[in-house]
PDB file of C-alpha atoms in Angstrom:
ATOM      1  CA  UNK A 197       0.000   0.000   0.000  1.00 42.00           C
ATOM      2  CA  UNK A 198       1.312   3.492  -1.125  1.00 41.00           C
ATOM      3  CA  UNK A 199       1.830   6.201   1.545  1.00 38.00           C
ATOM      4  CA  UNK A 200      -0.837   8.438   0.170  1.00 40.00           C
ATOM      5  CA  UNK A 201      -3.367   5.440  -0.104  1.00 43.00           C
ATOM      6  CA  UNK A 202      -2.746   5.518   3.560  1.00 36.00           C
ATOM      7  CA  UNK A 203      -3.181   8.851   4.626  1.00 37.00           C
ATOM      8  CA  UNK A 204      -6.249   8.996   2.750  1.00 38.00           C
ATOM      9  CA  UNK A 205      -7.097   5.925   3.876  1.00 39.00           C
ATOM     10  CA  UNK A 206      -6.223   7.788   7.775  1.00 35.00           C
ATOM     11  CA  UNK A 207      -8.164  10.914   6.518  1.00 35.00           C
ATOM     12  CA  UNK A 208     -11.320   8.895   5.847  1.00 39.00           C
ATOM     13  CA  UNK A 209     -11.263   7.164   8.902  1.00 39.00           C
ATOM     14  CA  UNK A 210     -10.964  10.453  10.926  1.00 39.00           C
ATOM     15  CA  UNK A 211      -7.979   9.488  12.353  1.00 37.00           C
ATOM     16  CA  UNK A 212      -6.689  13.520  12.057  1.00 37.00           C
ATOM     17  CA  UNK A 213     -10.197  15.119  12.781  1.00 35.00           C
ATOM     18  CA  UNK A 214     -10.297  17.873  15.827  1.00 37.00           C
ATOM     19  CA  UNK A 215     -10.550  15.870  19.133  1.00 40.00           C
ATOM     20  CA  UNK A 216     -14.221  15.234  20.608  1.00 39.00           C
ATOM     21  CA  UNK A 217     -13.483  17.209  23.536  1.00 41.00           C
ATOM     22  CA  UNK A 218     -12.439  20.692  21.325  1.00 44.00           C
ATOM     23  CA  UNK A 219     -14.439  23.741  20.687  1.00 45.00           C
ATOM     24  CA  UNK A 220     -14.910  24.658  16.866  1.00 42.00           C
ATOM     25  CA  UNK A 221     -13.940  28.086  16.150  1.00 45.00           C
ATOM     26  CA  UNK A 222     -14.338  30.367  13.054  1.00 43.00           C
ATOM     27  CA  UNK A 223     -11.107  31.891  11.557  1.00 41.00           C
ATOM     28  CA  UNK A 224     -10.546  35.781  10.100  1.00 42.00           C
ATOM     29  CA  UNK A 225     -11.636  34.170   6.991  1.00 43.00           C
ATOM     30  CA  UNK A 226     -14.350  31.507   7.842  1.00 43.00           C
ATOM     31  CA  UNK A 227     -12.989  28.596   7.965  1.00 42.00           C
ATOM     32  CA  UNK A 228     -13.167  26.341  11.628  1.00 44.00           C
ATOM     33  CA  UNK A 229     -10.735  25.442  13.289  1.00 44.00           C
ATOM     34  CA  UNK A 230     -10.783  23.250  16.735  1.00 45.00           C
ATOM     35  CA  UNK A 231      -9.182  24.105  19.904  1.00 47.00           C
ATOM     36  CA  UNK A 232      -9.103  21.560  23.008  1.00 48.00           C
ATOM     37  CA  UNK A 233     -11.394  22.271  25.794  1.00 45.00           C
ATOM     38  CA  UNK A 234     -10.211  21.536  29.285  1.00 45.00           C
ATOM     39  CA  UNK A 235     -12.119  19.052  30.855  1.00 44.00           C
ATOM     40  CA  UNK A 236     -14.678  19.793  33.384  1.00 43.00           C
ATOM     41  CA  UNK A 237     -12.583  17.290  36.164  1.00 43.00           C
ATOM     42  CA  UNK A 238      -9.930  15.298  35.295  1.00 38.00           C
ATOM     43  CA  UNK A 239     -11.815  12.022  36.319  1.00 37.00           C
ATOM     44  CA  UNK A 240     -14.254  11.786  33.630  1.00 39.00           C
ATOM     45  CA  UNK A 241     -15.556   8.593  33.376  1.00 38.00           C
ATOM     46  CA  UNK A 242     -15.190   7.080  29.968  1.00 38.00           C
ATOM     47  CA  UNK A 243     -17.874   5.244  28.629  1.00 38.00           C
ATOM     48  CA  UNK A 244     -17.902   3.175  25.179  1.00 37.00           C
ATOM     49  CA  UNK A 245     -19.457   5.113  21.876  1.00 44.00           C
ATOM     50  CA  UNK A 246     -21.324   1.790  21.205  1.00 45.00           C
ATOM     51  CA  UNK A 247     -23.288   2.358  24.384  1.00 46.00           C
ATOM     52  CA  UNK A 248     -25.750  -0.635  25.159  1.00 49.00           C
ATOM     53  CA  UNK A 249     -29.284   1.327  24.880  1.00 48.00           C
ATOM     54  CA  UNK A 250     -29.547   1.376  28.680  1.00 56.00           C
ATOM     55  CA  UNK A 251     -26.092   3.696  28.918  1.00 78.00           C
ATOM     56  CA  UNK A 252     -28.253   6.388  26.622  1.00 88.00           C
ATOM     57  CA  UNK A 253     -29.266   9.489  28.118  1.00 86.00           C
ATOM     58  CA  UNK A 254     -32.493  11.156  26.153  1.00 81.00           C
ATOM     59  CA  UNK A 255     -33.472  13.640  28.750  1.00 81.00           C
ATOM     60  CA  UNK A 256     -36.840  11.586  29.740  1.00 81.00           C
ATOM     61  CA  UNK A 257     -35.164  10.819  33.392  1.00 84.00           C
ATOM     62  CA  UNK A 258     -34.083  13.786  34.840  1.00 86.00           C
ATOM     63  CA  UNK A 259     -32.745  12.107  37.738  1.00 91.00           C
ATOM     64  CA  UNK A 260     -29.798  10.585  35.149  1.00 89.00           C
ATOM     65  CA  UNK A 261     -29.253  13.490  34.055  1.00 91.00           C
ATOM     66  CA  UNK A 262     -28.213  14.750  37.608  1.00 94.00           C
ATOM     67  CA  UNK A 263     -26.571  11.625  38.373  1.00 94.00           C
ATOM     68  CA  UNK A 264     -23.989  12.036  35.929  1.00 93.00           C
ATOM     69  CA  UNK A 265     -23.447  15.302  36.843  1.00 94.00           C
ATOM     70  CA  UNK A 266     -23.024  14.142  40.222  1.00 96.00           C
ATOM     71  CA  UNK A 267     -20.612  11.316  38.864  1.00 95.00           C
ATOM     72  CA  UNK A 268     -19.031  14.049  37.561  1.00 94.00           C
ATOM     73  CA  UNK A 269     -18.499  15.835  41.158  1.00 95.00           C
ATOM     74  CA  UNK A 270     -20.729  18.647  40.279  1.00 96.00           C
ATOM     75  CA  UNK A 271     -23.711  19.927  42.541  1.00 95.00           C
ATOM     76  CA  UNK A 272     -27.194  18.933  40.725  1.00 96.00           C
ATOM     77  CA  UNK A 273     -30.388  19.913  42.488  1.00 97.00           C
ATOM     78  CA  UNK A 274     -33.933  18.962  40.771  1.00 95.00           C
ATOM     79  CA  UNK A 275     -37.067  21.105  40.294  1.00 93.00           C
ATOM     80  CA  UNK A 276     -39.260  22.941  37.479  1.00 89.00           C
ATOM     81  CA  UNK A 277     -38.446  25.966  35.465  1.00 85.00           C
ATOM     82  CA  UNK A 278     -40.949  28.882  35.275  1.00 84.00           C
ATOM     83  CA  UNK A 279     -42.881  27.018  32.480  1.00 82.00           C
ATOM     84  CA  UNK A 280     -43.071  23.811  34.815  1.00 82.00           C
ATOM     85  CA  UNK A 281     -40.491  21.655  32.547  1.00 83.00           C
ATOM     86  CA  UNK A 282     -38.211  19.470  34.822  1.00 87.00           C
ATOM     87  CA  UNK A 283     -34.579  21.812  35.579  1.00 92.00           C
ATOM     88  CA  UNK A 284     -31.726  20.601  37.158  1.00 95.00           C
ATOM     89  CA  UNK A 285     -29.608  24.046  38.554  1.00 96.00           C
ATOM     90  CA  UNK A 286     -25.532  23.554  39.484  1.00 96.00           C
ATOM     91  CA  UNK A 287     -22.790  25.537  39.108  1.00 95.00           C
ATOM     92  CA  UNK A 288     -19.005  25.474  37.419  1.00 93.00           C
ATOM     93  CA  UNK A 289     -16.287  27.792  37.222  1.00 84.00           C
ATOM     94  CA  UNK A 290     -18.076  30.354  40.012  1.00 88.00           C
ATOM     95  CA  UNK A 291     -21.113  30.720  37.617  1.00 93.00           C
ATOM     96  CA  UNK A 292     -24.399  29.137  38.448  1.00 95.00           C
ATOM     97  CA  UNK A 293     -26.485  27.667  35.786  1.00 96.00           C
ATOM     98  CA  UNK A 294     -29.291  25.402  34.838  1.00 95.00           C
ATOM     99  CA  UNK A 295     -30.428  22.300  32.519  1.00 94.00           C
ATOM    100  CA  UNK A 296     -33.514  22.442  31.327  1.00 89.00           C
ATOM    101  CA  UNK A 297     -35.159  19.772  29.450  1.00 83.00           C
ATOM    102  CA  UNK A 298     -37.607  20.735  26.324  1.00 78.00           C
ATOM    103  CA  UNK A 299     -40.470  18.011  24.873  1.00 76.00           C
ATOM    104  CA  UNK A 300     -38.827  15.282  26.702  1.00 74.00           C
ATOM    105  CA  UNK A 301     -41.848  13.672  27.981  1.00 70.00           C
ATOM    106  CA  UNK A 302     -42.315   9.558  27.460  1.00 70.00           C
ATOM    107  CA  UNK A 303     -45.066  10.353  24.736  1.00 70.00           C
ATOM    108  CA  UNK A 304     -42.748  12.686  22.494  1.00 70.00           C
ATOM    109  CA  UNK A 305     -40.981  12.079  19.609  1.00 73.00           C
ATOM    110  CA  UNK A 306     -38.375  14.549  20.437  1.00 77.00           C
ATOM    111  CA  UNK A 307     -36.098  15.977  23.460  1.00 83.00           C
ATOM    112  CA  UNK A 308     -33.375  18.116  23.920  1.00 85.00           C
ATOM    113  CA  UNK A 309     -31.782  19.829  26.593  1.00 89.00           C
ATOM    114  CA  UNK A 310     -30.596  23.583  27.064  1.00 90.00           C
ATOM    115  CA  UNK A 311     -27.240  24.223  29.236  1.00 95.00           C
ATOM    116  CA  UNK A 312     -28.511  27.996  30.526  1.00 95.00           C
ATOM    117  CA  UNK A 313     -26.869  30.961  32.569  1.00 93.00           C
ATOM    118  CA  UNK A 314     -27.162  34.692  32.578  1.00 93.00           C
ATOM    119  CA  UNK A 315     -25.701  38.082  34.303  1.00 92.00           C
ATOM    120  CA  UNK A 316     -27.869  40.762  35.207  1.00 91.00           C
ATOM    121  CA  UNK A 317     -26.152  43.649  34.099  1.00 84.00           C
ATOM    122  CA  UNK A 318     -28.230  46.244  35.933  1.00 82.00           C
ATOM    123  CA  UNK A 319     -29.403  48.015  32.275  1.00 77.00           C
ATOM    124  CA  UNK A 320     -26.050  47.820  30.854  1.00 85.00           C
ATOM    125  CA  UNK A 321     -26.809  45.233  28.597  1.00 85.00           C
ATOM    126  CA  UNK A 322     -23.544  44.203  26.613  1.00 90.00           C
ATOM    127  CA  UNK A 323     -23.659  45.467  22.789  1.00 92.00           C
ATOM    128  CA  UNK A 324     -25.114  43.641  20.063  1.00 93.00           C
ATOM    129  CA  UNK A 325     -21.896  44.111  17.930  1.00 95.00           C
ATOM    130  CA  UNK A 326     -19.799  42.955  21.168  1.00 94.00           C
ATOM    131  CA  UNK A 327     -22.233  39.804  20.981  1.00 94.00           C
ATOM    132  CA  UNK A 328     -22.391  39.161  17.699  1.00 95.00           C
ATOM    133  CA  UNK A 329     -18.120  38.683  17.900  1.00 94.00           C
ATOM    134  CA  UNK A 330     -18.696  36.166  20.770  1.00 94.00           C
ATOM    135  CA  UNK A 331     -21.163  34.398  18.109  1.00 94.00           C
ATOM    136  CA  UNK A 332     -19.313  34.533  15.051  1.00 93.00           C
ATOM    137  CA  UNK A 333     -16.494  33.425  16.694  1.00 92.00           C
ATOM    138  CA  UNK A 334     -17.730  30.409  18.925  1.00 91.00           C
ATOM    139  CA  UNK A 335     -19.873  27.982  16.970  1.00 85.00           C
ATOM    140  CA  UNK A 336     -21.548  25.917  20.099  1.00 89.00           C
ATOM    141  CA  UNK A 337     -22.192  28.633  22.977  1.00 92.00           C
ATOM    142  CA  UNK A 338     -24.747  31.319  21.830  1.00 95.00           C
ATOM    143  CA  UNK A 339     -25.404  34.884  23.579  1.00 95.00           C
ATOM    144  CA  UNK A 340     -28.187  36.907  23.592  1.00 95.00           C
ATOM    145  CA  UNK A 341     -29.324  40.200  25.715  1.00 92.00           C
ATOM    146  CA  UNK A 342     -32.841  39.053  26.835  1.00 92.00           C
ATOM    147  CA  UNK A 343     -35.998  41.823  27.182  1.00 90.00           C
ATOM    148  CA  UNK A 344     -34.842  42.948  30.645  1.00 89.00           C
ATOM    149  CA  UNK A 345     -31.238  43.780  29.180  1.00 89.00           C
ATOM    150  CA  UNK A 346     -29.745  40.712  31.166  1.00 92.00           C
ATOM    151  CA  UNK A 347     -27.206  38.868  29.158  1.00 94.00           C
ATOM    152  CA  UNK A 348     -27.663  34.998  28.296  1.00 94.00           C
ATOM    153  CA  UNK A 349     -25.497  32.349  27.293  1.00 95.00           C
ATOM    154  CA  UNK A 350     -27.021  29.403  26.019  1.00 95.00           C
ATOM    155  CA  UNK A 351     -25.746  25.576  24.522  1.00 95.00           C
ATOM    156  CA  UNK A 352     -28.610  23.072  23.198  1.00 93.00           C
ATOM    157  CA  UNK A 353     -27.799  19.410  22.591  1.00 91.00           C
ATOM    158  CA  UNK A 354     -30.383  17.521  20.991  1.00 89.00           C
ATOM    159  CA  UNK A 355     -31.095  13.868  22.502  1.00 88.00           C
ATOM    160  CA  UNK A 356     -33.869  12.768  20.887  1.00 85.00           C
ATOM    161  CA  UNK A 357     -33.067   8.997  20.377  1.00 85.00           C
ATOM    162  CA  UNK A 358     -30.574   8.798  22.737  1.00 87.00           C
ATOM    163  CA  UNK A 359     -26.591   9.801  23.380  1.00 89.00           C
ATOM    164  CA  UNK A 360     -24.139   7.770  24.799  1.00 93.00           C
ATOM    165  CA  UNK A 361     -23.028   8.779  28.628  1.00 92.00           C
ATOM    166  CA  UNK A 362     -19.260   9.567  26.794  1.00 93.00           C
ATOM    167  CA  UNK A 363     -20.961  12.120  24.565  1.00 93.00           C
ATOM    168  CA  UNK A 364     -23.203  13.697  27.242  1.00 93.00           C
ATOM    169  CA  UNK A 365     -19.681  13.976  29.253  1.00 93.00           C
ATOM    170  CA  UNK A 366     -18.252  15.664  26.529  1.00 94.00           C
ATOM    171  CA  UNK A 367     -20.514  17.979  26.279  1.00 94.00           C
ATOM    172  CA  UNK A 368     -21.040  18.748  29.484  1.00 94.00           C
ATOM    173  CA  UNK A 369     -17.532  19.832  29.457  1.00 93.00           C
ATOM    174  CA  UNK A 370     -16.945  22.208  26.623  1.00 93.00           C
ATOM    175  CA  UNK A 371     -20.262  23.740  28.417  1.00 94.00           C
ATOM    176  CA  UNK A 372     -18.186  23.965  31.681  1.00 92.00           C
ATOM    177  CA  UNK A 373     -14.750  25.138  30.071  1.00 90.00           C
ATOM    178  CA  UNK A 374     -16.449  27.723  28.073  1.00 91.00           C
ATOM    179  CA  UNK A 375     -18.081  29.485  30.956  1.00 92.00           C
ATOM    180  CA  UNK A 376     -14.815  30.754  32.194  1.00 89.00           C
ATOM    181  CA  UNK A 377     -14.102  31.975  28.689  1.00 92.00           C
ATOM    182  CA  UNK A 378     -17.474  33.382  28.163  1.00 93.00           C
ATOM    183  CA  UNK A 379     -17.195  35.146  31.523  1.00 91.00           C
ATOM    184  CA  UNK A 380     -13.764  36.758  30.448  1.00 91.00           C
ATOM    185  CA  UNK A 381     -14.829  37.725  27.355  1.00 93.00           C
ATOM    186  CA  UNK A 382     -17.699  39.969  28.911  1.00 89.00           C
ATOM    187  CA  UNK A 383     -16.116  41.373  31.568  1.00 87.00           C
ATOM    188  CA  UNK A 384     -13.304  42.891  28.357  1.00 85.00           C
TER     189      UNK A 384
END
């Protein structure tokens, strides 16, 4: 076999895509481009991709939710957001937030889950153009100033059918390791 048979061979088999655990960025010129994340703690379990379906997660049991979370060393209290859909709230790198689940009930045919936090910023909302950098710039984490002015940050994951424990984990972590960054950026 030739060497470039093999690296296109490699290339096809995503052996040199960006790592799992890496936030995709958008260059001056548009093009992505991956950075590693820093993992939420450095004892995250590893689960296989080919997760039996009892290791999915699909957001119908909050309680699993938390427990991974919990696995994970993080707080993870249960209750209801304001429109009565099950939230779990916690907090990572100083900042509070919340999980709230969305159509996730055992009759729907779809579920996801939004990672949530805000700053009330006492009618000094940040700028739309300063928000629309964080947005071009960071494909997964979205901002937004909300009706009161407060500022939100925001990362959906969509579970209908299922995710492994391994890709909930991985999530859950470029959530956590982006606070910090999101926080930094703001306060600039």
């Amino acid at each position: 076999m030739t060497w470039r048979r093999l690296a296109i061979g490699l290339l096809a088999a995503g052996c040199f895509a960006a790592p799992a655990s890496a936030q995709i960025r958008l260059n001056d010129k548009g093009s992505a481009t991956s950075e590693p994340l820093a993992p939420a703690r450095p004892s995250a379990p590893s689960a296989s991709a080919d997760a039996p379906a009892g290791d999915l997660i699909d957001g119908r049991d909050i309680e699993q939710l938390a427990a991974v979370l919990r696995e994970l060393g993080f707080q993870a209290k249960i209750g209801q957001s304001s429109n009565g859909q099950p939230r779990i709230t916690s907090a990572a790198q100083g900042i509070n937030f919340s999980i709230t689940t969305y159509s996730c009930s055992a009759d729907s045919k779809s579920c996801s889950i939004d990672f949530f936090t805000f700053w009330r910023m006492g009618g000094k909302s940040m700028s739309l153009e300063r928000i629309n950098d964080w947005n071009r710039e960071w494909r997964f984490l979205k901002a937004y100033n909300d009706k009161e002015g407060d500022l939100n940050l925001v990362f959906n994951i969509e579970l209908t059918g299922g995710i492994s424990k391994t890709a909930f984990t991985r999530n859950f972590q470029r959530w956590t390791s982006m606070l910090a960054r999101f926080d930094k950026f703001r306060q600039e």
